[in-house]
Structures are given as C-alpha cells and as structure tokens.
GROMACS .gro file of C-alpha atoms in nm:
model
  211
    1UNK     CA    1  -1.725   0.908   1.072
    2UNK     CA    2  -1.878   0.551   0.929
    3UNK     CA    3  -2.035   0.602   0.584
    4UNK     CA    4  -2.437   0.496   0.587
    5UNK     CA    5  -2.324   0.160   0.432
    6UNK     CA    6  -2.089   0.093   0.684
    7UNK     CA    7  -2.335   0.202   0.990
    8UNK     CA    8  -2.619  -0.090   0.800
    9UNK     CA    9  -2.336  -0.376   0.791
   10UNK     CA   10  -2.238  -0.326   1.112
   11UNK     CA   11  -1.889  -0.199   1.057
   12UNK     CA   12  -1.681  -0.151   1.380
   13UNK     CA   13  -1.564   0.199   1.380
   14UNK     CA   14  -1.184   0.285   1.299
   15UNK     CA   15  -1.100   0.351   1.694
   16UNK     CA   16  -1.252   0.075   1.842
   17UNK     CA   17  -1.098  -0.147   1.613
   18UNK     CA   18  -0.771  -0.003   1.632
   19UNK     CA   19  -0.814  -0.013   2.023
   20UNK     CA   20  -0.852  -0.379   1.980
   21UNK     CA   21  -0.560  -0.445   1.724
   22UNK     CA   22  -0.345  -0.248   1.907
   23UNK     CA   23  -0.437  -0.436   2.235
   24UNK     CA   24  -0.360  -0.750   2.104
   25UNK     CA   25  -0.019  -0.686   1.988
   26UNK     CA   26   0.099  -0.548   2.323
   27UNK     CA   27  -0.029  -0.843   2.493
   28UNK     CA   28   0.215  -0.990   2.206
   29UNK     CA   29   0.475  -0.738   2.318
   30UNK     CA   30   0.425  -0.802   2.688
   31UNK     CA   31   0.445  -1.208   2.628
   32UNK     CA   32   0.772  -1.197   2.459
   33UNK     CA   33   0.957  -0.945   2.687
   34UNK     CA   34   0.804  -1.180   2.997
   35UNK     CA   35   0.998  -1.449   2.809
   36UNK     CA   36   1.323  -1.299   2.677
   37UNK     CA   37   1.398  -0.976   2.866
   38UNK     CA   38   1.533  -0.739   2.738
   39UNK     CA   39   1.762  -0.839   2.467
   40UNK     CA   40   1.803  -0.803   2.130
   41UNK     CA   41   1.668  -1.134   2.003
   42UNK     CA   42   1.374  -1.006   2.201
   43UNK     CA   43   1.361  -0.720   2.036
   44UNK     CA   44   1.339  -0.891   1.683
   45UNK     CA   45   1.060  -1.004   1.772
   46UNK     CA   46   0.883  -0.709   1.871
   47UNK     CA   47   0.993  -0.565   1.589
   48UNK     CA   48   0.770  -0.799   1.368
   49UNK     CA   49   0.493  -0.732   1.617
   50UNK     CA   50   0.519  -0.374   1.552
   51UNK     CA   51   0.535  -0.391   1.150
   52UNK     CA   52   0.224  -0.628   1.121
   53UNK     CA   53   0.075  -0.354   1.355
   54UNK     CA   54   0.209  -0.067   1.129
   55UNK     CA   55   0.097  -0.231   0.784
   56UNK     CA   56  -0.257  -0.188   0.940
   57UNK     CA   57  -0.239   0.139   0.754
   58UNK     CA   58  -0.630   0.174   0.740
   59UNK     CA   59  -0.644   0.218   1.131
   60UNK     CA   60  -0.396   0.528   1.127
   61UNK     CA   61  -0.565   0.790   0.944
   62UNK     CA   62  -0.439   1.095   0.843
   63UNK     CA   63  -0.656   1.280   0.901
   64UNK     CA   64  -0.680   1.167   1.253
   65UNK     CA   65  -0.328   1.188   1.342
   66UNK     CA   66  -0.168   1.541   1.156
   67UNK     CA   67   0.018   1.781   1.279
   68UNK     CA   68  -0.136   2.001   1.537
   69UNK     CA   69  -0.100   2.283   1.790
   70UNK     CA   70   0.203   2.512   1.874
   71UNK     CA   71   0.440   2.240   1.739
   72UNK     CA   72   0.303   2.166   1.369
   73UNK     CA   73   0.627   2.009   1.323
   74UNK     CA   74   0.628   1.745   1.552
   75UNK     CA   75   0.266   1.598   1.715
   76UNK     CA   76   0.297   1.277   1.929
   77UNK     CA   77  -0.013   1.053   2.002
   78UNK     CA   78  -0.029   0.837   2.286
   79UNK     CA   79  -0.173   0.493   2.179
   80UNK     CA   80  -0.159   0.249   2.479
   81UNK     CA   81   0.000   0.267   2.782
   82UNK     CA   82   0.024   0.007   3.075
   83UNK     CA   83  -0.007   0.112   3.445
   84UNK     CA   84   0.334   0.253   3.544
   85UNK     CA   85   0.373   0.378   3.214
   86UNK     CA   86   0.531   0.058   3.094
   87UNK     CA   87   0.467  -0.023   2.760
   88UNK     CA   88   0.386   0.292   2.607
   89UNK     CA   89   0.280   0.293   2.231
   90UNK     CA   90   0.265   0.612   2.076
   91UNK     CA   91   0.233   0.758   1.669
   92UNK     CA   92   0.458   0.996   1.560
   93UNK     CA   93   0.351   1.271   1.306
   94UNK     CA   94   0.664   1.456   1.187
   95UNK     CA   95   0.667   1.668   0.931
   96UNK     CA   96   0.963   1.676   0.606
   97UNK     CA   97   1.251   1.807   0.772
   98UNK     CA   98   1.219   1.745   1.138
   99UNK     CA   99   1.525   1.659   1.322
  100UNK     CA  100   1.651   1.550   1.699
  101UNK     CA  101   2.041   1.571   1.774
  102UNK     CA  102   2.152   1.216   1.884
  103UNK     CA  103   2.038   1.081   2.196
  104UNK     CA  104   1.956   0.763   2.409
  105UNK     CA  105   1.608   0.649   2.519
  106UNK     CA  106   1.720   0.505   2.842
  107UNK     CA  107   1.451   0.235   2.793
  108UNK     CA  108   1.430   0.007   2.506
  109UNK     CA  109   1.262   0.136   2.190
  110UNK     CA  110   1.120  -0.001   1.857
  111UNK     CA  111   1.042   0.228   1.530
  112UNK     CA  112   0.782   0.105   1.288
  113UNK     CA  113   0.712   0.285   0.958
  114UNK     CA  114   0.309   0.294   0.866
  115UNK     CA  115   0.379   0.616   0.595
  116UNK     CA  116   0.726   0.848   0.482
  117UNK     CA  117   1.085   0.808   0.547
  118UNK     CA  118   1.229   0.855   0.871
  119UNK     CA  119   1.598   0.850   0.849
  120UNK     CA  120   1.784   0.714   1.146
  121UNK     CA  121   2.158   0.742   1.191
  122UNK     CA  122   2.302   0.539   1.467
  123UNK     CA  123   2.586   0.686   1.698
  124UNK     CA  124   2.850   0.502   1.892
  125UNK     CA  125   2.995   0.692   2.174
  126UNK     CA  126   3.364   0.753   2.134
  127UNK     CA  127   3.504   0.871   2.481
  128UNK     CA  128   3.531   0.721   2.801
  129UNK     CA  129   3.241   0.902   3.039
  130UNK     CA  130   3.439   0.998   3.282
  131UNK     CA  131   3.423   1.369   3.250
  132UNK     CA  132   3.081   1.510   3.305
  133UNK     CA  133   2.905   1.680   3.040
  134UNK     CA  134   3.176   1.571   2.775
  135UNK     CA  135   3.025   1.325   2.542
  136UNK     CA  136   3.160   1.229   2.224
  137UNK     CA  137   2.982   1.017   1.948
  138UNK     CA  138   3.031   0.925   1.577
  139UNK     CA  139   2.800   0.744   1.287
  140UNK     CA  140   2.805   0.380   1.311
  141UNK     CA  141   2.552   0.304   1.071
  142UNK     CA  142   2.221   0.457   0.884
  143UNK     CA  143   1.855   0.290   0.806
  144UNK     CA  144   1.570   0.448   0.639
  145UNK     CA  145   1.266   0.365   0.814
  146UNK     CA  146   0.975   0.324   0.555
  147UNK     CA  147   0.631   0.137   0.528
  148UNK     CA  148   0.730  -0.244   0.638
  149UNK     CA  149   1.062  -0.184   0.788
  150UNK     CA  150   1.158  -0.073   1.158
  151UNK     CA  151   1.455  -0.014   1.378
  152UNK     CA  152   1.523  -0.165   1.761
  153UNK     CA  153   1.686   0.066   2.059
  154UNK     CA  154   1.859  -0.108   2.329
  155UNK     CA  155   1.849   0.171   2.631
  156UNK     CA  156   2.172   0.269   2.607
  157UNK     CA  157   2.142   0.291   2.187
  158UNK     CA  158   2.226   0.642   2.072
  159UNK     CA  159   2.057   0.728   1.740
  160UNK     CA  160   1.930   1.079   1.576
  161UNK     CA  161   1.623   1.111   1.308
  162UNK     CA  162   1.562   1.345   1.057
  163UNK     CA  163   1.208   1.297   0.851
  164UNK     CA  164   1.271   1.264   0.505
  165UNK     CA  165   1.091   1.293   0.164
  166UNK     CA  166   0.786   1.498   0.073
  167UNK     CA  167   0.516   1.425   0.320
  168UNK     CA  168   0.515   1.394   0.730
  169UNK     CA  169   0.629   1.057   0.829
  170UNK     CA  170   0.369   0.844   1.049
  171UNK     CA  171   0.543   0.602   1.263
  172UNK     CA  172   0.521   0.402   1.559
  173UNK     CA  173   0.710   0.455   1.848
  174UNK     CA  174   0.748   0.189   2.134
  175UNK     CA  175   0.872   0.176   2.455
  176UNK     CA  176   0.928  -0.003   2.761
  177UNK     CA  177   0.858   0.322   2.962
  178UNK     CA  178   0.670   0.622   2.876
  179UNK     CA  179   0.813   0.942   2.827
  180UNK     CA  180   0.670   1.058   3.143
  181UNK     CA  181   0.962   0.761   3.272
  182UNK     CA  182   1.256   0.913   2.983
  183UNK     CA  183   1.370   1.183   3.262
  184UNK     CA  184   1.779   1.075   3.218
  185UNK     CA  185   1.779   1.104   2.806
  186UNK     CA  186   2.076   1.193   2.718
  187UNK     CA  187   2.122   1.465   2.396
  188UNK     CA  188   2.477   1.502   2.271
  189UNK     CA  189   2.598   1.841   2.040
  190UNK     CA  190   2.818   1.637   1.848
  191UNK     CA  191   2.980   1.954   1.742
  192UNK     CA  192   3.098   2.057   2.063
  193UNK     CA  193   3.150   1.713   2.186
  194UNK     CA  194   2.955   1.769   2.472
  195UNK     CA  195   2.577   1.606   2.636
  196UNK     CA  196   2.275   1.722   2.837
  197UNK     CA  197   2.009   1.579   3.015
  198UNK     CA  198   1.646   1.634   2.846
  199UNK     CA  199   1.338   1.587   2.994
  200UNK     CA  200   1.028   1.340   2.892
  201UNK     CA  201   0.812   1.509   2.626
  202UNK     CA  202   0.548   1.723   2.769
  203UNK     CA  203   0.319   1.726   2.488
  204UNK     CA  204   0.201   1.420   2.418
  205UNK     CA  205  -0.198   1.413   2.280
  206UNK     CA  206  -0.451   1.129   2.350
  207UNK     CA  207  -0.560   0.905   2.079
  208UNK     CA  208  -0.839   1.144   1.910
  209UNK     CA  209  -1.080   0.843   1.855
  210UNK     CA  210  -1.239   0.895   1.541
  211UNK     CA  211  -1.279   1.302   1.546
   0.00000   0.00000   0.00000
C-alpha cells in the first residue's frame, strides 16, 4: 500500500511498475531470441537481461512474494507469460533447505538471484539412453546463485538446486515455455541410476499485485 507521501507525488504503485519493468525486458528477451535462437551466446544475453531485472530488488517484495499455502516450502509466482505459454517469467520463493533431484527443463531456462543462495549443481549424463528408465548422471560443475549472478539452461541441461543460507531464496525463473509446456521433464535418482517423467508444476500463483 503507497504511503500518504507517495499517493501526493504521484508515485506509481509497486505492481504497475513492476508490470512495466518486467514488460520491457521480455520484449528484450523476445528481441534477442528472434535474433540468435536458441543458443548459448543467446542465452548470455538474456542472462544480463534477467540480472538488471533481478537487481530491481524494490519491485519484489517480500512481503508480497513469501511462502504460502500447503507447500510453505516452495511458492512459485507467475510473472509474465506470452500467449502459448512462451516466455514464461516466474519468482521463486524457496525456503533454506529446499531441494529438487536433478532434472532437465526441456526448454531453455535462465536463473537470476534478487535475494539468498540458491545452489545449483550441474549434471552430465553418463550412459548411453538406450535403455528406458535407466539414466545415469554425475556433477560436472557447481554455482551459487546470489544477488547479481545467474545461471543459463540449454533444454537438454540437467542441473539440481538446493536453497542455501538462512533465509528463503527469491529468484527468477525464465523460460521459453511455461510449465504448463514442461510435460517431458526428466528427474533422475542418481542413487539408483534410474529417471522418470514429471509433470509441469500445478501450483503456480498469480502475481498478487500489491496485496
């Protein structure tokens, strides 16, 4: 809610604003996709897109985007989203400790930290594919994804998170489909050396506006 001084200078309220902010960068998104495809080089690019839009800490509250519902956990916001679910922008609240085994997007996907630590470990898959449901994978790399820093997906990138440090991590999550779209993800037990097909997150909120 805008204070009485902001209401008398005319102060644009913290959803409309972000509505517009984050409008213009996925025109940016959209422009530079158009023009490179889907590649990493484009994806370096969005990348800076996305942590210009994520250092805009004052338009992601938190007390607008927390933790709510059956899941305190894990809440997931949608932002933007083009027609066809292309595009789809969302923030993701996740409390210390929250984890995902490792998995693929099967559409590209950029990570941008506005608050926390949200460690990512990237996989590389180890065994052929040609036996169903046996899936094999082992660290290639880590990053820590903080305030000013994000990580790039390729579809076929295999990485698992776990949310690190004291508070919930608050981070942005792009796509180039929406996780109504992410219905082949692929989740590996990298215990048993074996994968499964997940289905698109069901619970995805609305941007709250400023309630």
């Amino acid at each position: 809610m805008q204070t009485t001084a902001e209401i008398k200078a005319g102060a644009k309220p913290v959803a409309a604003e972000r509505r517009a902010t984050v409008a213009d960068a996925i025109a940016q998104v959209r422009a530079i996709e158009a023009e490179k495809g889907v590649t990493r080089e484009a994806l370096e690019d969005i990348k800076q897109v996305m942590v210009g839009l994520a250092q805009r800490r004052e338009l992601f509250p938190r007390t607008t985007f927390k933790a709510r519902g059956p899941r305190p956990d894990d809440r997931i916001y949608r932002l933007s989203e083009d027609e066809g679910h292309r595009f789809a922008l969302y923030i993701n609240c996740g409390e210390p400790g929250t984890k995902t085994p490792p998995h693929d997007h099967t559409t590209w996907a950029v990570i941008a930290g506005i608050d926390g630590e949200e460690h990512q470990w990237i996989y590389r898959r180890t065994d052929d594919g040609s036996q169903p449901g046996v899936g094999t994978v082992e660290v290639d790399h880590e990053f820590t994804v903080t305030p000013g820093k994000a990580i790039a997906f390729m579809p076929d990138d295999i990485h698992a998170i776990n949310v690190r440090g004291d508070v919930p991590a608050l981070h942005l999550h792009l796509y180039g489909s929406g996780f109504e779209k992410m219905t082949g993800r692929v989740a590996y037990d990298v215990n048993a050396g074996t994968y499964k097909i997940f289905p698109g997150y069901p619970e995805v909120m609305d941007d709250p506006g400023d309630g």
